[in-house]
Short mmCIF file of C-alpha atoms and ligand atoms in Angstrom, two decimals:
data_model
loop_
_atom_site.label_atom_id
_atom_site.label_comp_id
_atom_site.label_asym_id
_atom_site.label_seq_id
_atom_site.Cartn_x
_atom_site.Cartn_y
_atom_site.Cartn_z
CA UNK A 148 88.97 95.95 94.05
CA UNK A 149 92.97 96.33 94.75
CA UNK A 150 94.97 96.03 91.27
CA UNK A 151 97.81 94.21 92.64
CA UNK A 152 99.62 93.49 89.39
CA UNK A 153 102.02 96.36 89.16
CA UNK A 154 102.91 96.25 92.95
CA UNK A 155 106.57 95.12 94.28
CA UNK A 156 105.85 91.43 96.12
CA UNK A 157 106.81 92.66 99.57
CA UNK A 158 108.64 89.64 101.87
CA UNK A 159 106.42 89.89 105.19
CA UNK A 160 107.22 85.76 106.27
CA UNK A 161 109.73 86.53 108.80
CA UNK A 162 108.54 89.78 110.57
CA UNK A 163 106.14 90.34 113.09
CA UNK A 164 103.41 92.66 112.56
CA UNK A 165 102.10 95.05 114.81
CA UNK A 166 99.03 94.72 116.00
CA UNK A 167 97.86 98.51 116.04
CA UNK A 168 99.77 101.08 113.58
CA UNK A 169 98.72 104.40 114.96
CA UNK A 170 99.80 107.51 112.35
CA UNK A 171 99.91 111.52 112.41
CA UNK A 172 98.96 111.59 108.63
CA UNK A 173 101.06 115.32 108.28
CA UNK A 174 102.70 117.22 105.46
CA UNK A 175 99.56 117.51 102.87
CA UNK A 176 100.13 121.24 102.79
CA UNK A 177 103.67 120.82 101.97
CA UNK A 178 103.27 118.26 99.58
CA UNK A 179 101.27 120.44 97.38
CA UNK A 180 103.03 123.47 98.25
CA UNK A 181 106.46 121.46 96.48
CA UNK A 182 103.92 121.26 93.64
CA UNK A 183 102.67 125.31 93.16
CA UNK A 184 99.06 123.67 93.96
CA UNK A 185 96.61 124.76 97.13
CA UNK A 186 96.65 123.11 99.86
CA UNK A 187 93.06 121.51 99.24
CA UNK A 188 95.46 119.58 96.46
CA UNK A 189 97.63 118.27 99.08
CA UNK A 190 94.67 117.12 101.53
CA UNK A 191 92.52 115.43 98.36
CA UNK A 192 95.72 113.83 97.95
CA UNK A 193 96.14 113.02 101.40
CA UNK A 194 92.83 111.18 101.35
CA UNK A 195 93.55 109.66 98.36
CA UNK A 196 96.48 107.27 99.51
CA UNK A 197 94.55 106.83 102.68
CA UNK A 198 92.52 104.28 100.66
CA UNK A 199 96.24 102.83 99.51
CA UNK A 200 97.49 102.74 103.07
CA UNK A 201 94.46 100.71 104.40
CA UNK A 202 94.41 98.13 101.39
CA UNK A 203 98.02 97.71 103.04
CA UNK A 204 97.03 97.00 106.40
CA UNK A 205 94.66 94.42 105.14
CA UNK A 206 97.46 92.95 103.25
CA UNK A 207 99.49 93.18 106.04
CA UNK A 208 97.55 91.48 108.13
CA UNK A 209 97.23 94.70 110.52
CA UNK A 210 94.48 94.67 112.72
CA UNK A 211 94.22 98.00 114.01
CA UNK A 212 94.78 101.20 111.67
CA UNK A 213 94.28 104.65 114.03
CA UNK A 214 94.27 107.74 111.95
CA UNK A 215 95.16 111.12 113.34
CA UNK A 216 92.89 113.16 110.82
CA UNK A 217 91.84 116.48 112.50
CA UNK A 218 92.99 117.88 115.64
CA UNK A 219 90.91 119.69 118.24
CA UNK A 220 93.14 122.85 117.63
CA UNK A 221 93.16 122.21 113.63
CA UNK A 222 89.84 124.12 113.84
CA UNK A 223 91.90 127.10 114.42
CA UNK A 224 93.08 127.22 110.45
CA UNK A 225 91.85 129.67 108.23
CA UNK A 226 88.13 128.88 107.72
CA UNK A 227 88.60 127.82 104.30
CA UNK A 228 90.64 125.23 105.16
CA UNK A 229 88.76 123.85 107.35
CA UNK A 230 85.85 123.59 105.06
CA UNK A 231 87.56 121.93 102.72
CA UNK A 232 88.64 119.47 104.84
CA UNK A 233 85.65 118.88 106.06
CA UNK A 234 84.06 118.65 102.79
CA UNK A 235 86.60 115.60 101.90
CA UNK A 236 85.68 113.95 105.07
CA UNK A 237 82.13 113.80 104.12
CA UNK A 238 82.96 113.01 100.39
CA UNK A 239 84.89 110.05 101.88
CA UNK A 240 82.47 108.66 103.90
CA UNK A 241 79.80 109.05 100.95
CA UNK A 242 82.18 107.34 97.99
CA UNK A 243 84.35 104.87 100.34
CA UNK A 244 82.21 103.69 102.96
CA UNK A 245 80.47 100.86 100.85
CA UNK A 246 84.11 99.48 99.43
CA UNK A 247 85.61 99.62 102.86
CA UNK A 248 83.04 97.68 104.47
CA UNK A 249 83.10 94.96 101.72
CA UNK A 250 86.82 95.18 102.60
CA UNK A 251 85.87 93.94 106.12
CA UNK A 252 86.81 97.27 107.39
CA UNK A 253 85.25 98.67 110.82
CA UNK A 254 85.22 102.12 111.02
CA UNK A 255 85.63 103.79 114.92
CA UNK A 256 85.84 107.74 115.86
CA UNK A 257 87.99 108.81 117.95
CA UNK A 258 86.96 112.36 119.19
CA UNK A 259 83.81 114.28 119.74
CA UNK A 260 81.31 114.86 117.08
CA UNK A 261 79.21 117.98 118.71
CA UNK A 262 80.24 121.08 117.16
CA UNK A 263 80.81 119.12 113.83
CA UNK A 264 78.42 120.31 111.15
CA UNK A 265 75.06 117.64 111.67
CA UNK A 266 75.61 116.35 108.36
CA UNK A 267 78.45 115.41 108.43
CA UNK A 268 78.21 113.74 112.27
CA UNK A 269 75.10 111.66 110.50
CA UNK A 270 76.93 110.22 107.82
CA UNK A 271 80.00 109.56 110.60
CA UNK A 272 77.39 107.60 112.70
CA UNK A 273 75.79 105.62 109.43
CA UNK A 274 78.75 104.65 108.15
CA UNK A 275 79.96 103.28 112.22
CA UNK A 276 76.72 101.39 112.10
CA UNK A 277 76.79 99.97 108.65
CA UNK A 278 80.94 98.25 109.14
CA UNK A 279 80.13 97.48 112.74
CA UNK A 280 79.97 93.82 112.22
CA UNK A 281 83.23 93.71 110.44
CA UNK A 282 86.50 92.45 111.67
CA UNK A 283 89.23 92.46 109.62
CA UNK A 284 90.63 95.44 110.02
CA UNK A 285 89.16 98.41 112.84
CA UNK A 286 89.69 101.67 111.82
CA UNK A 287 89.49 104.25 113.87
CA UNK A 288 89.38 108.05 112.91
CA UNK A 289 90.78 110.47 114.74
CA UNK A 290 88.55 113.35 113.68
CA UNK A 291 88.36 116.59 116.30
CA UNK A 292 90.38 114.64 118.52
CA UNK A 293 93.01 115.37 120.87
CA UNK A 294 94.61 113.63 123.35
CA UNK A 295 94.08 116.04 126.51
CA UNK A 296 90.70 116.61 125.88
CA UNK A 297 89.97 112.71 125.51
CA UNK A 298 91.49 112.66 129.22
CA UNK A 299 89.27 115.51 130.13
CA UNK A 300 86.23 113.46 128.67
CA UNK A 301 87.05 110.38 130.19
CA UNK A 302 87.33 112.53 134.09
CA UNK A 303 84.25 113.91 134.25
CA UNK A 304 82.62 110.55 132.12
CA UNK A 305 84.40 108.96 135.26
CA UNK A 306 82.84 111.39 137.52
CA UNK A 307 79.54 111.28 136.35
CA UNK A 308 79.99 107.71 137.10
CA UNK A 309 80.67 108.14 141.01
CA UNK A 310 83.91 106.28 140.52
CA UNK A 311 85.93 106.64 144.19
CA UNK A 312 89.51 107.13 143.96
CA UNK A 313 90.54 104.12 145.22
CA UNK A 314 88.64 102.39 142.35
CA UNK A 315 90.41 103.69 139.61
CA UNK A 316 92.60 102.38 138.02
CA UNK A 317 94.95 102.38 134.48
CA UNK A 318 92.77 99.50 133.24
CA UNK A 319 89.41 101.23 134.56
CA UNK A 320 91.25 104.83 133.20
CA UNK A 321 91.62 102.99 129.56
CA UNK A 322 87.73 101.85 129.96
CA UNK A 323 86.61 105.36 129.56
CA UNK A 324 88.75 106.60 126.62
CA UNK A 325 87.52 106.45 122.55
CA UNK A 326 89.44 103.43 122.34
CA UNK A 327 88.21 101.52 125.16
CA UNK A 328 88.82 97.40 124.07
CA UNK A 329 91.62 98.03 122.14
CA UNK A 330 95.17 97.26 122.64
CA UNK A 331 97.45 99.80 122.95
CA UNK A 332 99.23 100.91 119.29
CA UNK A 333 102.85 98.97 119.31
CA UNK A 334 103.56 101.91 116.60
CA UNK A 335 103.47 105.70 116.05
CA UNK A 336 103.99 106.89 112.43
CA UNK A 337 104.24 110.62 111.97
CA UNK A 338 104.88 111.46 108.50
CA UNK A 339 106.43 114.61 106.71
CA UNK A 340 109.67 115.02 109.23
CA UNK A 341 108.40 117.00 112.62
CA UNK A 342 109.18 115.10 115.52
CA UNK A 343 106.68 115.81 117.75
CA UNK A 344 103.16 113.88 118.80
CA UNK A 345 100.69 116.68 118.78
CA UNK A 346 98.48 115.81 120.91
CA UNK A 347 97.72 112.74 119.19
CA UNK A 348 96.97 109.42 121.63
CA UNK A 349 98.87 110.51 125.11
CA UNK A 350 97.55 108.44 127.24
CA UNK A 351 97.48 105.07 124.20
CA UNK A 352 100.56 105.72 123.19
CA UNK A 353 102.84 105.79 126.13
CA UNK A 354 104.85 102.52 124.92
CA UNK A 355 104.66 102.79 121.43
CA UNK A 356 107.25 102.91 119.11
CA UNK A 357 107.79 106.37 117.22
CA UNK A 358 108.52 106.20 113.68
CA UNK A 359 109.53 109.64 111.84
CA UNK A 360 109.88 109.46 108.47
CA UNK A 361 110.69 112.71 106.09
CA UNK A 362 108.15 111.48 103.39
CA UNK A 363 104.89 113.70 103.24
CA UNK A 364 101.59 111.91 103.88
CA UNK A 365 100.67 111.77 100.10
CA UNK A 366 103.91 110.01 99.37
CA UNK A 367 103.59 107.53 102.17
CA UNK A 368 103.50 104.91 100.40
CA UNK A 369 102.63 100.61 100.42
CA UNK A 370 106.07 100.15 100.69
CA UNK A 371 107.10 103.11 103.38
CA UNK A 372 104.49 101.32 105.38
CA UNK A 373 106.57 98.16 104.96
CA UNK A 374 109.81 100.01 105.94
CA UNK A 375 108.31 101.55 108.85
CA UNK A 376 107.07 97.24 109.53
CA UNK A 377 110.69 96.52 109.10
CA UNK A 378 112.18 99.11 111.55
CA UNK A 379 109.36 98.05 114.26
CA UNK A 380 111.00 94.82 113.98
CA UNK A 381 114.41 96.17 114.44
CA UNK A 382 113.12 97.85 118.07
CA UNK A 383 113.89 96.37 121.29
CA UNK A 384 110.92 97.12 123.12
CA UNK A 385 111.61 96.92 127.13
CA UNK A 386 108.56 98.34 128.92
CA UNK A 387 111.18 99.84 131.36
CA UNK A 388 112.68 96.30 132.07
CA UNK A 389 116.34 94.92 131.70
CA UNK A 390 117.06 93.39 128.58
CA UNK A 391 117.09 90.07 127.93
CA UNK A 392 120.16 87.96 128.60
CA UNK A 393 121.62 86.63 125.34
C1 IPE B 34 98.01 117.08 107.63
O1 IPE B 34 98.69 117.88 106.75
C2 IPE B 34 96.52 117.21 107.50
C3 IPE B 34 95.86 117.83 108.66
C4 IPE B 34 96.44 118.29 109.73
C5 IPE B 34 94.42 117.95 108.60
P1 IPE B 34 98.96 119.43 107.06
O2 IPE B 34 97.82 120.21 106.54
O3 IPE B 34 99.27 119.64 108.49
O4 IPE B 34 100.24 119.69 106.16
P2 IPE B 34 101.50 120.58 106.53
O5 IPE B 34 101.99 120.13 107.87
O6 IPE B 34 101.02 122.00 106.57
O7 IPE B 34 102.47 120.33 105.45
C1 IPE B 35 98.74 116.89 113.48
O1 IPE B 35 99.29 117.64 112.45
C2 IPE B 35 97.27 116.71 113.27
C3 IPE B 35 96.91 115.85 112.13
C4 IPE B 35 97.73 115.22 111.35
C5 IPE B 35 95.49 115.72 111.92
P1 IPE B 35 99.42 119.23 112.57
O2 IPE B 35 100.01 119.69 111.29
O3 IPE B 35 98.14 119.83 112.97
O4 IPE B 35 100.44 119.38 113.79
P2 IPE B 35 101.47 120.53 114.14
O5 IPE B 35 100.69 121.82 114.08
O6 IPE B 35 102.55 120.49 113.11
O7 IPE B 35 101.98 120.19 115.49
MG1 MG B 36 100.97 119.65 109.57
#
């Protein structure tokens, strides 16, 4: 259960709110560097306000939540790392899973699960099935994902498929990605100050709105997410048009 009592009432009446909020969740290791404390500090508390961030989005009234969690080339950290991380994943999945799904919370993954340790791609696949009926808010995980080799999978799933070239096309293209069905994010949140999209959604994200913001991941908070809401609503989004006439 969300303790609401100590948080700021947040006016939401006259904004519109995006659909699908896509975010580069960056800056753990900085976060706990700022502190003296490992990095596995700054990714525990990385996954941490992840559970604050999506109790947001319900309250929000967000439907879509895509999480950019672990790259295809964040494999190449030191090993330790990457253990750790991948021992939070499957501690999150084992402690969460139940809560989020009474949350109404459908859980997606975005990537490619072979070459991720079996136990961990079980508990990935039990926790899809078990939120599967749920609708209020779809997560999806970005978890060994990257946006070039989602293309790549999607070509030769396409290929496979005997699809001629004069069959394809951006609609069919979108069919065969991770996040076939879903809209298209209307935002990009990349946390912790770099200003660049890492190979995060390429193809998704081609019309979204960027949002940079300086705070570290562990510090983005309820009410960053609202800011980031606010400045959404602020953007005039064209879709290469003319604007309109006042
Ligand atoms: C994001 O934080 C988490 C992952 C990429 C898994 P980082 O670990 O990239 O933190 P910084 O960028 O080094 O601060
Ligand atoms: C992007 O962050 C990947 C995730 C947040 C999972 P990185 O920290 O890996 O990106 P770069 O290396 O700064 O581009
Ligand atoms: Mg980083």
């Amino acid at each position: 259960m969300v303790n609401r009592a100590h948080q700021k009432p947040l006016d939401l009446s006259s904004l519109t709110i995006p659909t699908h909020v896509a975010i580069i969740m960056d800056g753990n290791g900085r976060w706990a560097k700022k502190r003296g404390l490992p990095r596995q500090a700054g990714h525990r508390a990385g996954a941490e306000n992840l559970r604050r961030i999506i109790n947001a989005c319900v309250e929000f009234g967000i439907k879509i939540l895509t999480i950019y969690a672990f790259s295809t080339e964040n494999w190449g950290r030191p090993e330790r790392e990457v253990r750790g991380l991948m021992k939070i994943f499957a501690r999150v999945l084992d402690q969460e899973i139940d809560d989020l799904s009474a949350q109404g919370v459908c859980l997606h993954h975005l990537g490619d699960l072979t070459g991720v340790e079996p136990a961990l791609q079980e508990k990935v696949r039990r926790a899809i099935e078990l939120t599967k009926h749920n609708d209020r808010l779809i997560l999806n995980v970005a978890f060994n994902y990257g946006g070039r080799a989602e293309i790549l999978h999607a070509v030769r799933a396409m290929l496979a498929d005997g699809i001629k070239p004069e069959q394809l096309t951006e609609s069919l293209f979108s069919s065969y990605l991770f996040t076939a069905g879903l809209p298209d994010p209307d935002i990009v949140v990349r946390t912790s100050g770099e200003l660049r999209i890492s190979n995060f959604l390429i193809w998704q994200a081609a019309y979204a709105e960027y949002y940079p913001t300086p705070a570290y991941w562990p510090d983005f908070d309820r009410e960053e997410l609202y800011k980031a809401i606010v400045a959404f609503n602020q953007r005039e989004r064209r879709f290469g048009l003319v604007p309109d006439e006042k």
